[in-house]
Amino acid sequence: MKILKYKKIKTNEYKIITDIEEFNLYDDIIIKYELLLKKEITKKELENILKENNLLKSYYTALKALNIKMRSKKELESILKKKDFTKEEIKYTLEKLEQENYLNSNKYIEAYIHDMLVLNTIGEQKILNDLKALDFKESEIRTHLKKVDNNIYIDKIKRYIDKKAKANKKSINEFKRKTLNELLNKGFYKEDILNYLENINIEENEQVLEKLVLKLYKKYINKYDLYTTKNKIKVYLYNKGYTNIDIDSYIEKTSN
């Protein structure tokens, strides 16, 4: 196979034009196999060269992904699989990156925890679970989580509840139940949530409650007598978390 021409296509990649076919090679491979000094190569040589070039291509693809942001070993493996690299190429890449200290578990975990705490309303349990899903060991994750001041989580809980309370249009009980579940799903611990949630002073939104009672009254009064209508309203309100509501005071407004 005669080498006819070299054409630069990227910073570190060239197109090799032969009398039979064309293919792209990294300059590392060209230098290693001294291709600039050769006029011809055999098919067997080319096969070995392309195989090694593909290993390098997988490696450079992973490096590019790492330049965008820090990745775990599992994340890189997934990226390379989607780009159809072989098991051998992926194995070579991950081992090379580990040798060069690009895949440092401690640095990744530390950076991940920092970013989650700065950019998100997220608790310790979710951070732990998310990192475990990336195949990090629980013991090494907890080593870094222990360094986080628990007051950071408490402050996030308080700010989340305070913000929700300002826009609340539900009953106090339903608000607390819903907010508790939301914060549990975000990975905060139940005890920390309840310590603040149970002591926060939230008043029923009178306008919302009045509007709801009158809406229910109009819905039921055309079908039932006044006694049944009131009972149905009470049951509905109870299921929504309202207790000890004087519905008569609201219903009287419909006749005024």
Coordinates of C-alpha atoms in Angstrom, one line a residue:
M1 CA 0.0 0.0 0.0
K2 CA 1.7 3.2 -1.1
I3 CA 1.4 6.4 1.0
L4 CA 0.6 9.2 -1.4
K5 CA -0.3 12.2 0.8
Y6 CA -0.8 13.6 4.4
K7 CA -3.4 16.2 5.0
K8 CA -3.9 17.9 8.3
I9 CA -7.6 17.9 9.4
K10 CA -7.4 18.8 13.1
T11 CA -4.8 20.1 15.6
N12 CA -3.5 16.6 16.3
E13 CA -5.0 14.5 13.5
Y14 CA -4.1 13.9 9.8
K15 CA -5.8 12.2 6.9
I16 CA -3.5 9.6 5.3
I17 CA -4.2 9.1 1.6
T18 CA -2.9 5.9 0.0
D19 CA -3.3 4.3 -3.4
I20 CA -6.0 2.1 -2.0
E21 CA -7.9 4.0 0.8
E22 CA -7.9 6.9 3.1
F23 CA -7.9 6.9 6.9
N24 CA -7.3 9.4 9.8
L25 CA -4.5 9.0 12.3
Y26 CA -3.3 11.0 15.3
D27 CA 0.1 12.6 15.1
D28 CA 1.2 10.5 18.1
I29 CA 0.7 7.3 16.0
I30 CA 2.3 8.8 12.9
I31 CA 5.4 9.7 14.9
K32 CA 5.5 6.4 16.8
Y33 CA 5.5 4.3 13.6
E34 CA 7.7 6.8 11.7
L35 CA 5.2 7.0 8.9
L36 CA 6.6 10.2 7.5
L37 CA 9.7 8.3 6.6
K38 CA 7.9 5.5 4.9
K39 CA 6.6 5.3 1.3
E40 CA 4.7 2.1 1.8
I41 CA 3.0 0.0 4.6
T42 CA 1.6 -3.5 4.6
K43 CA -2.0 -4.3 5.3
K44 CA -0.9 -6.0 8.5
E45 CA 1.0 -2.9 9.6
L46 CA -2.0 -0.8 8.9
E47 CA -4.3 -3.1 10.9
N48 CA -2.1 -2.7 14.0
I49 CA -1.8 1.0 13.4
L50 CA -5.6 1.5 13.1
K51 CA -6.2 -0.6 16.2
E52 CA -3.8 1.5 18.3
N53 CA -5.2 4.7 16.8
N54 CA -8.7 3.6 17.9
L55 CA -7.4 3.1 21.5
L56 CA -6.0 6.7 21.3
K57 CA -9.3 8.0 19.9
S58 CA -11.2 6.5 22.9
Y59 CA -8.7 8.2 25.2
Y60 CA -8.9 11.6 23.6
T61 CA -12.7 11.4 23.6
A62 CA -12.7 10.8 27.3
L63 CA -10.2 13.6 27.9
K64 CA -12.5 16.0 25.9
A65 CA -15.4 14.9 28.2
L66 CA -13.3 15.6 31.2
N67 CA -12.3 19.0 29.9
I68 CA -16.0 20.0 29.9
K69 CA -16.5 18.9 33.5
M70 CA -15.2 16.3 36.1
R71 CA -16.6 12.8 35.5
S72 CA -16.7 9.6 37.4
K73 CA -15.4 6.3 35.9
K74 CA -18.9 5.1 35.4
E75 CA -20.0 8.3 33.6
L76 CA -17.0 8.1 31.2
E77 CA -17.7 4.4 30.6
S78 CA -21.2 5.3 29.6
I79 CA -20.1 8.1 27.3
L80 CA -17.7 5.8 25.5
K81 CA -20.2 3.0 25.1
K82 CA -22.6 5.5 23.5
K83 CA -19.9 6.3 21.0
D84 CA -19.5 2.6 20.1
F85 CA -16.0 2.1 21.4
T86 CA -15.2 -1.5 22.2
K87 CA -14.7 -3.0 25.6
E88 CA -10.9 -3.2 25.0
E89 CA -10.8 0.5 24.0
I90 CA -12.8 1.5 27.0
K91 CA -10.7 -0.6 29.4
Y92 CA -7.5 0.9 27.9
T93 CA -8.8 4.4 28.3
L94 CA -10.0 4.1 31.9
E95 CA -6.8 2.4 33.0
K96 CA -4.7 5.1 31.3
L97 CA -6.8 7.9 32.9
E98 CA -6.4 6.3 36.3
Q99 CA -2.7 6.0 35.9
E100 CA -2.5 9.7 35.0
N101 CA -4.7 10.6 38.0
Y102 CA -7.6 11.9 36.0
L103 CA -10.0 9.6 37.8
N104 CA -9.4 10.6 41.4
S105 CA -12.3 9.4 43.6
N106 CA -11.6 11.7 46.4
K107 CA -11.4 14.8 44.2
Y108 CA -14.6 13.9 42.4
I109 CA -16.6 13.2 45.6
E110 CA -15.3 16.4 47.2
A111 CA -16.2 18.5 44.1
Y112 CA -19.6 16.8 43.7
I113 CA -20.6 17.5 47.3
H114 CA -19.5 21.1 47.0
D115 CA -21.4 21.7 43.8
M116 CA -24.6 20.1 45.1
L117 CA -24.5 22.1 48.3
V118 CA -23.8 25.4 46.5
L119 CA -26.2 25.0 43.6
N120 CA -29.1 22.9 44.9
T121 CA -31.5 22.4 47.8
I122 CA -30.4 18.8 48.5
G123 CA -29.7 16.8 51.6
E124 CA -27.1 14.4 52.7
Q125 CA -29.0 11.2 52.0
K126 CA -29.6 12.1 48.3
I127 CA -26.0 13.1 47.9
L128 CA -25.0 9.8 49.3
N129 CA -27.4 7.8 47.1
D130 CA -26.4 9.7 43.9
L131 CA -22.7 9.1 44.5
K132 CA -23.4 5.4 45.3
A133 CA -25.2 5.2 41.9
L134 CA -22.0 6.3 40.3
D135 CA -20.2 3.3 41.9
F136 CA -18.3 5.1 44.6
K137 CA -17.9 3.2 47.9
E138 CA -20.2 4.3 50.7
S139 CA -17.3 4.4 53.1
E140 CA -15.3 6.9 51.0
I141 CA -18.5 9.0 50.4
R142 CA -19.2 9.2 54.1
T143 CA -15.7 10.3 54.9
H144 CA -16.3 13.5 52.9
L145 CA -19.9 14.0 54.0
K146 CA -18.7 14.0 57.7
K147 CA -16.8 17.2 56.8
V148 CA -20.0 19.1 56.0
D149 CA -21.4 21.2 58.9
N150 CA -24.9 20.0 59.6
N151 CA -26.1 23.6 59.9
I152 CA -25.7 23.9 56.2
Y153 CA -28.5 21.4 55.7
I154 CA -30.6 23.0 58.5
D155 CA -30.3 26.4 56.8
K156 CA -31.4 24.9 53.5
I157 CA -34.4 23.3 55.2
K158 CA -35.4 26.6 56.8
R159 CA -35.1 28.7 53.6
Y160 CA -37.1 26.1 51.7
I161 CA -39.9 26.0 54.2
D162 CA -40.0 29.8 54.7
K163 CA -40.3 30.3 50.9
K164 CA -43.0 27.7 50.6
A165 CA -44.9 29.2 53.5
K166 CA -45.1 32.6 52.0
A167 CA -46.9 31.2 48.9
N168 CA -49.0 28.6 50.8
K169 CA -52.6 28.2 49.7
K170 CA -53.2 24.9 51.5
S171 CA -54.3 24.1 55.0
I172 CA -51.6 24.1 57.6
N173 CA -51.7 20.4 58.0
E174 CA -51.6 19.7 54.3
F175 CA -48.8 22.2 53.9
K176 CA -46.7 20.5 56.5
R177 CA -47.4 17.0 55.2
K178 CA -46.5 18.0 51.6
T179 CA -43.5 20.0 52.6
L180 CA -42.2 17.1 54.7
N181 CA -42.4 14.7 51.8
E182 CA -40.8 17.1 49.4
L183 CA -37.8 17.6 51.7
L184 CA -37.5 13.9 52.4
N185 CA -37.4 13.3 48.7
K186 CA -34.6 15.9 48.5
G187 CA -32.5 13.8 50.9
F188 CA -32.9 15.7 54.2
Y189 CA -33.4 13.8 57.4
K190 CA -36.9 13.7 58.9
E191 CA -35.8 14.8 62.4
D192 CA -34.1 18.0 61.0
I193 CA -37.2 18.8 58.9
L194 CA -39.7 18.4 61.8
N195 CA -37.6 20.3 64.2
Y196 CA -38.3 23.4 62.2
L197 CA -41.6 22.5 60.5
E198 CA -43.4 21.7 63.7
N199 CA -42.5 25.0 65.3
I200 CA -43.0 27.4 62.4
N201 CA -45.9 29.8 62.8
I202 CA -48.2 29.5 59.7
E203 CA -51.6 31.0 59.6
E204 CA -54.4 29.8 57.4
N205 CA -54.9 31.8 54.3
E206 CA -58.4 33.3 55.1
Q207 CA -59.1 34.4 51.5
V208 CA -58.2 31.0 50.1
L209 CA -60.3 29.2 52.8
E210 CA -63.3 31.5 52.3
K211 CA -63.2 31.0 48.5
L212 CA -63.0 27.2 48.9
V213 CA -65.9 27.1 51.4
L214 CA -68.2 29.2 49.2
K215 CA -67.3 27.2 46.1
L216 CA -68.2 24.0 47.9
Y217 CA -71.4 25.5 49.3
K218 CA -72.6 26.5 45.8
K219 CA -71.7 23.0 44.6
Y220 CA -73.7 21.1 47.2
I221 CA -76.6 23.4 48.2
N222 CA -78.5 22.8 44.9
K223 CA -78.4 19.0 45.6
Y224 CA -78.7 18.7 49.4
D225 CA -80.4 20.4 52.3
L226 CA -78.3 22.8 54.4
Y227 CA -77.4 20.3 57.1
T228 CA -76.1 17.7 54.6
T229 CA -74.3 20.5 52.7
K230 CA -72.4 21.6 55.8
N231 CA -71.4 18.0 56.6
K232 CA -70.1 17.5 53.1
I233 CA -68.1 20.7 53.3
K234 CA -66.7 19.6 56.7
V235 CA -65.6 16.2 55.4
Y236 CA -64.0 17.8 52.4
L237 CA -62.1 20.3 54.5
Y238 CA -61.0 17.6 56.9
N239 CA -59.6 15.5 54.1
K240 CA -57.7 18.5 53.0
G241 CA -56.2 19.0 56.4
Y242 CA -58.4 21.7 57.8
T243 CA -59.7 21.3 61.3
N244 CA -62.0 23.2 63.6
I245 CA -63.2 25.6 60.8
D246 CA -66.3 27.6 61.5
I247 CA -67.9 27.2 58.1
D248 CA -71.1 29.0 59.2
S249 CA -69.3 32.3 59.2
Y250 CA -68.2 31.8 55.6
I251 CA -71.6 30.5 54.5
E252 CA -73.4 33.5 56.0
K253 CA -71.5 35.7 53.5
T254 CA -73.4 34.0 50.6
S255 CA -76.7 35.4 51.9
N256 CA -75.4 38.9 52.5

